[in-house]
């Protein structure tokens, strides 16, 4: 009798563990994220406004260029542009585009705005690109810490926001301004550039020191400076040195050289989230082209990140030590695609673009995440991902 009970117990245990002799997969220990965007996002399910809204968006897309036109990713590119257009509907009335199509993402992140502005510029929508930069220039600004992590869509501070200031913001803004055409820069860009340069110089002691600890794109409290905070600052200084006004080029260039040395001295050769610990994360891609010249020390770690942060759904997590729930994150995956394209690794860029394309929503948008079952999750669209895909496809365009 006891042997029979033990046998039944063993069989039940095997069934629960999927196979005898194995432990439960860590993927099974987390609840799967689901889509946060309501199915009516595209306004087409029985709503008579749907056809006219999409038609107007298509007409706007045709006013510019479509990166990847004629390639397998043309549809993804067009819908990414349509999503940007739909989200920017409030700019004329002073409201910024929301980061994603869901309530919890109904805020404006300066980081996302920097990528959106550059994507708009690269696709010929310079007026809208200028409007995004002008909006950023009017945001409340802390001279010590810089920009907040996020703002209300009307540009006001979030009254009670645990995310607080996030000092990588100025780095991203400087990188975007330094990468954009003159036609896409409003008059306010000069003052915005100057105050952001001063902020980065102050936080890094003109490049001699790493900046103080600050939340980065992971947006969690940290007690040590992360690569995700300092890498955007380095990118911003480099862009200013290359394309800023004469008065700021030299000082930004010298600070960039010193800060690059400091990063490799303090955080290399591992270049993990906190140097020698924290695991590789997507911040290592922020050290690759187009954010700066390629360096073999960084490239080696960038390649390793793609192996170590791979998730069972086929994409990448923010970091190798991010929770092991099998979920892939599209911004980080698209960031790697962008840096692959910018560094001449077309096959790598195409691989990640294909994965992104295959995991869009039924209405064509790029979601924030793809859960371990392979389904889109989180807000869809997520504008940071949409902008990164457009920039990647633009990098892959053959020279004119």
XYZ file of C-alpha atoms in Angstrom:
400
model
C 0.000 0.000 0.000
C 2.753 2.418 0.958
C 4.647 1.563 -2.241
C 1.474 2.351 -4.247
C 1.051 5.715 -2.529
C 4.690 6.530 -3.175
C 4.320 5.565 -6.844
C 1.246 7.781 -7.309
C 3.012 10.639 -5.550
C 6.029 10.232 -7.825
C 3.852 10.239 -10.933
C 2.037 13.388 -9.783
C 5.370 15.065 -9.052
C 6.645 14.137 -12.519
C 3.536 15.571 -14.099
C 3.833 18.821 -12.200
C 7.482 19.183 -13.112
C 6.806 18.321 -16.771
C 9.453 15.565 -16.738
C 10.915 13.285 -14.107
C 14.351 14.250 -12.987
C 13.949 17.967 -13.864
C 13.134 21.032 -11.856
C 10.351 23.446 -12.715
C 11.466 26.015 -15.278
C 12.036 29.470 -13.819
C 9.796 30.743 -16.621
C 6.882 29.076 -14.861
C 7.408 30.958 -11.609
C 6.187 34.318 -12.949
C 2.788 35.410 -14.185
C 2.829 36.164 -17.882
C 2.287 39.838 -18.782
C -0.641 40.526 -21.061
C -1.541 43.303 -23.487
C -2.371 46.505 -21.659
C -3.798 48.280 -24.715
C -7.542 47.954 -25.275
C -8.486 46.342 -28.597
C -10.231 49.550 -29.705
C -6.909 51.449 -29.883
C -6.933 51.687 -33.668
C -10.552 52.979 -33.629
C -11.769 50.642 -36.278
C -14.105 48.218 -34.553
C -17.421 49.634 -35.681
C -16.377 53.243 -35.127
C -17.043 55.385 -38.226
C -14.109 57.640 -37.306
C -11.666 54.791 -37.767
C -11.312 54.913 -41.530
C -10.812 58.693 -41.654
C -8.234 58.689 -38.844
C -6.133 55.975 -40.466
C -6.550 57.629 -43.878
C -5.234 60.935 -42.509
C -2.308 59.110 -40.905
C -1.468 57.353 -44.167
C -1.498 60.683 -45.986
C 0.871 62.123 -43.367
C 3.205 59.153 -43.758
C 3.336 59.758 -47.502
C 4.498 63.343 -46.913
C 7.811 61.934 -45.742
C 9.821 58.798 -46.380
C 9.198 55.210 -45.289
C 12.427 53.504 -44.184
C 12.528 49.931 -45.388
C 10.135 50.561 -48.273
C 10.229 47.585 -50.601
C 11.648 45.278 -47.910
C 9.902 42.647 -45.762
C 9.679 45.260 -42.994
C 7.785 47.938 -44.936
C 4.496 47.177 -43.192
C 6.127 47.423 -39.758
C 7.712 50.725 -40.755
C 4.447 52.221 -42.016
C 2.526 51.209 -38.913
C 5.303 52.567 -36.672
C 4.935 55.919 -38.440
C 1.145 55.781 -38.161
C 1.481 55.096 -34.439
C 3.778 58.102 -34.003
C 1.303 60.277 -35.887
C -1.656 59.074 -33.858
C 0.170 59.684 -30.576
C 1.272 63.190 -31.564
C -2.230 64.482 -32.079
C -1.980 66.775 -29.056
C 1.270 68.570 -29.944
C -0.618 71.414 -31.605
C -2.329 72.098 -28.283
C 0.860 71.778 -26.247
C 0.493 68.139 -25.226
C 3.299 65.648 -25.775
C 2.852 62.138 -27.159
C 2.255 59.477 -24.517
C 4.937 56.809 -24.228
C 2.465 54.004 -24.859
C -1.179 53.317 -25.550
C -2.252 52.377 -22.022
C -3.081 54.295 -18.843
C 0.140 53.587 -16.927
C 2.180 54.862 -19.886
C 0.168 58.046 -20.320
C 3.228 60.213 -19.596
C 6.060 61.780 -21.555
C 9.586 60.442 -21.054
C 12.375 62.778 -22.311
C 14.424 59.703 -23.284
C 11.634 58.431 -25.514
C 11.079 61.926 -26.855
C 14.714 62.168 -27.959
C 14.409 59.016 -30.074
C 10.995 60.050 -31.407
C 12.297 63.446 -32.494
C 15.226 61.916 -34.374
C 12.992 59.299 -36.035
C 10.631 62.034 -37.188
C 13.542 64.032 -38.581
C 15.012 61.039 -40.408
C 11.651 60.321 -42.048
C 11.142 63.869 -43.289
C 8.699 65.127 -40.649
C 10.888 67.988 -39.490
C 8.077 70.196 -38.217
C 6.870 67.511 -35.820
C 10.462 66.717 -34.784
C 11.010 70.379 -33.928
C 7.794 70.418 -31.899
C 9.016 67.518 -29.750
C 12.366 69.224 -29.032
C 10.577 72.495 -28.276
C 8.316 70.660 -25.822
C 11.354 69.192 -24.051
C 12.925 72.665 -23.841
C 9.946 73.904 -21.807
C 9.887 71.071 -19.285
C 10.656 71.866 -15.620
C 14.393 71.416 -15.163
C 16.503 70.872 -12.059
C 19.888 72.532 -12.546
C 21.528 69.941 -10.301
C 19.910 66.708 -11.470
C 18.485 67.642 -14.853
C 15.258 66.254 -16.257
C 12.716 64.125 -14.443
C 12.196 60.534 -15.557
C 8.747 61.471 -16.910
C 6.237 64.314 -17.047
C 2.530 64.810 -17.481
C 1.528 65.232 -21.106
C 0.951 68.953 -20.536
C 4.594 69.327 -19.505
C 4.016 69.682 -15.768
C 5.819 67.634 -13.146
C 4.163 64.528 -11.768
C 3.172 65.719 -8.295
C 4.040 62.531 -6.419
C 6.336 60.415 -8.547
C 8.608 57.779 -6.973
C 10.770 57.835 -10.115
C 11.945 61.398 -9.515
C 14.831 62.941 -11.484
C 16.771 60.702 -13.843
C 20.098 62.155 -14.884
C 20.483 60.230 -18.142
C 17.815 62.452 -19.714
C 20.117 65.280 -20.706
C 22.507 62.832 -22.320
C 19.768 61.508 -24.582
C 18.551 65.000 -25.425
C 22.066 66.141 -26.351
C 22.563 63.050 -28.509
C 19.306 63.677 -30.369
C 19.969 67.384 -30.931
C 23.486 66.627 -32.160
C 22.127 64.005 -34.574
C 19.284 66.027 -36.094
C 19.250 68.280 -39.145
C 19.200 72.035 -38.670
C 15.730 72.184 -40.224
C 14.326 70.028 -37.426
C 15.743 72.106 -34.571
C 13.597 74.898 -33.131
C 15.106 78.108 -31.786
C 14.708 76.761 -28.275
C 17.183 73.940 -29.050
C 20.191 76.189 -28.411
C 19.191 77.042 -24.844
C 18.189 73.424 -24.204
C 21.566 72.204 -25.454
C 23.452 74.682 -23.289
C 21.664 73.846 -20.045
C 22.008 70.110 -20.717
C 25.725 70.431 -21.480
C 26.186 72.344 -18.231
C 24.195 69.719 -16.350
C 26.285 66.816 -17.691
C 29.554 68.673 -17.071
C 28.478 69.419 -13.512
C 27.435 65.824 -12.784
C 30.671 64.371 -14.202
C 33.071 67.087 -13.019
C 33.771 67.846 -16.698
C 34.344 64.179 -17.433
C 36.839 63.506 -14.660
C 34.392 61.453 -12.564
C 31.466 59.128 -13.060
C 28.161 60.849 -12.264
C 26.441 60.211 -8.925
C 24.077 57.207 -8.734
C 20.733 57.809 -10.413
C 17.946 55.602 -11.725
C 18.453 54.822 -15.413
C 16.062 53.314 -17.950
C 15.396 50.438 -15.510
C 13.848 53.162 -13.306
C 14.633 51.547 -9.973
C 16.644 53.053 -7.094
C 20.376 52.307 -7.224
C 23.226 52.841 -4.808
C 25.976 52.821 -7.409
C 26.419 54.522 -10.769
C 25.116 52.345 -13.579
C 26.341 52.129 -17.148
C 22.790 53.055 -18.175
C 23.265 56.467 -16.572
C 26.744 57.340 -17.785
C 26.574 55.920 -21.338
C 23.874 58.377 -22.516
C 25.884 61.245 -21.020
C 28.917 60.125 -22.997
C 26.806 59.872 -26.155
C 25.443 63.377 -25.576
C 28.889 64.901 -25.070
C 30.195 63.182 -28.207
C 27.272 64.426 -30.301
C 27.766 67.963 -29.028
C 31.488 67.783 -29.786
C 30.715 66.666 -33.337
C 27.799 68.929 -34.193
C 27.334 71.540 -31.478
C 28.115 75.242 -31.723
C 31.796 76.196 -31.708
C 31.591 77.537 -28.153
C 30.577 74.125 -26.813
C 32.382 71.710 -29.134
C 35.792 71.866 -27.515
C 34.658 71.606 -23.903
C 32.233 68.759 -24.734
C 34.892 66.927 -26.723
C 37.479 67.116 -23.966
C 34.944 66.026 -21.357
C 33.858 63.113 -23.569
C 37.444 61.852 -23.896
C 37.974 61.990 -20.141
C 34.617 60.383 -19.367
C 35.222 57.550 -21.832
C 38.545 56.792 -20.136
C 36.872 56.911 -16.750
C 34.142 54.483 -17.846
C 36.643 51.896 -19.057
C 38.879 52.373 -16.001
C 36.030 52.110 -13.507
C 33.559 49.796 -15.257
C 35.707 47.796 -17.664
C 36.532 45.295 -18.859
C 33.268 43.644 -17.772
C 31.070 46.676 -18.607
C 28.235 45.127 -16.631
C 25.421 47.166 -15.177
C 27.631 48.365 -12.314
C 30.996 47.591 -13.829
C 32.039 44.269 -12.342
C 28.600 43.255 -11.133
C 24.940 43.455 -12.036
C 25.207 41.445 -15.229
C 25.407 42.681 -18.786
C 22.490 44.849 -19.802
C 21.320 46.816 -22.806
C 23.296 49.861 -21.661
C 26.354 48.325 -23.314
C 24.603 48.960 -26.641
C 24.509 52.651 -25.703
C 28.296 52.621 -26.088
C 28.101 51.341 -29.675
C 27.554 53.280 -32.929
C 25.628 55.489 -33.554
C 26.241 56.715 -29.998
C 29.994 56.813 -30.503
C 32.829 55.185 -32.450
C 33.132 51.427 -32.233
C 35.556 50.106 -29.632
C 36.572 46.447 -29.549
C 36.252 46.354 -25.763
C 32.618 47.386 -26.000
C 31.794 45.262 -29.036
C 32.891 42.099 -27.224
C 30.503 42.811 -24.354
C 27.703 43.879 -26.732
C 27.915 40.468 -28.390
C 27.939 38.736 -25.012
C 24.854 40.672 -23.887
C 22.897 39.252 -26.813
C 23.700 35.748 -25.624
C 23.255 36.268 -21.908
C 20.058 38.356 -22.013
C 18.226 36.130 -24.511
C 14.819 35.008 -23.298
C 12.732 31.996 -24.235
C 10.355 34.133 -26.316
C 13.253 34.919 -28.634
C 14.097 38.521 -27.820
C 16.203 40.255 -25.192
C 15.588 41.287 -21.605
C 16.899 44.606 -20.244
C 19.709 42.676 -18.603
C 21.139 39.238 -18.014
C 20.116 39.492 -14.361
C 16.629 40.781 -15.108
C 13.948 38.430 -13.781
C 13.910 35.083 -15.551
C 10.281 35.048 -16.659
C 10.903 34.292 -20.313
C 9.630 37.739 -21.343
C 11.433 39.691 -24.053
C 11.451 43.484 -24.172
C 11.149 45.187 -27.534
C 12.993 48.483 -26.786
C 16.163 46.658 -25.791
C 15.870 44.268 -28.739
C 15.325 47.180 -31.127
C 18.221 49.066 -29.546
C 20.533 46.172 -30.419
C 19.110 46.096 -33.951
C 19.796 49.830 -34.287
C 23.375 49.564 -33.077
C 23.950 46.528 -35.305
C 22.756 48.485 -38.341
C 24.827 51.538 -37.384
C 27.966 49.398 -36.967
C 27.584 47.676 -40.329
C 26.241 44.349 -39.020
C 23.285 44.100 -41.375
C 22.519 40.420 -40.761
C 22.286 40.951 -37.006
C 20.017 43.960 -37.492
C 17.816 42.029 -39.906
C 17.549 39.104 -37.500
C 16.203 41.285 -34.713
C 13.955 43.261 -37.083
C 12.393 40.016 -38.277
C 11.742 38.913 -34.697
C 10.131 42.281 -33.905
C 8.028 42.133 -37.056
C 6.787 38.644 -36.211
C 5.609 39.733 -32.755
C 3.519 42.769 -33.592
C -0.099 43.029 -32.486
C -2.970 42.066 -34.810
C -3.428 45.784 -35.553
C 0.216 46.168 -36.576
C 1.726 47.947 -33.569
C 4.974 47.107 -31.805
C 4.320 46.154 -28.168
C 6.530 46.817 -25.179
C 7.031 43.132 -24.393
C 6.571 39.639 -25.765
C 5.708 37.089 -23.085
C 7.168 33.605 -22.878
C 4.267 32.212 -24.905
C 5.230 34.537 -27.754
C 2.253 36.885 -27.385
C 2.475 40.707 -27.405
C 2.231 42.229 -23.934
C 2.251 45.622 -22.255
C 1.229 48.767 -24.127
C 1.061 48.569 -27.898
C 2.311 50.673 -29.470
C 5.308 51.628 -27.380
C 6.698 54.713 -29.110
C 10.317 54.161 -28.048
C 10.305 50.845 -29.884
C 8.524 52.339 -32.894
C 11.149 55.087 -33.133
C 14.031 52.624 -32.771
C 12.674 50.404 -35.549
C 12.368 53.401 -37.875
C 15.924 54.494 -37.053
C 17.215 50.962 -37.655
C 15.539 50.739 -41.048
C 16.863 54.177 -41.912
C 20.403 53.025 -41.097
C 19.934 50.047 -43.410
C 18.864 52.211 -46.344
C 21.376 52.106 -49.219
C 23.322 55.338 -49.755
C 21.545 57.807 -52.011
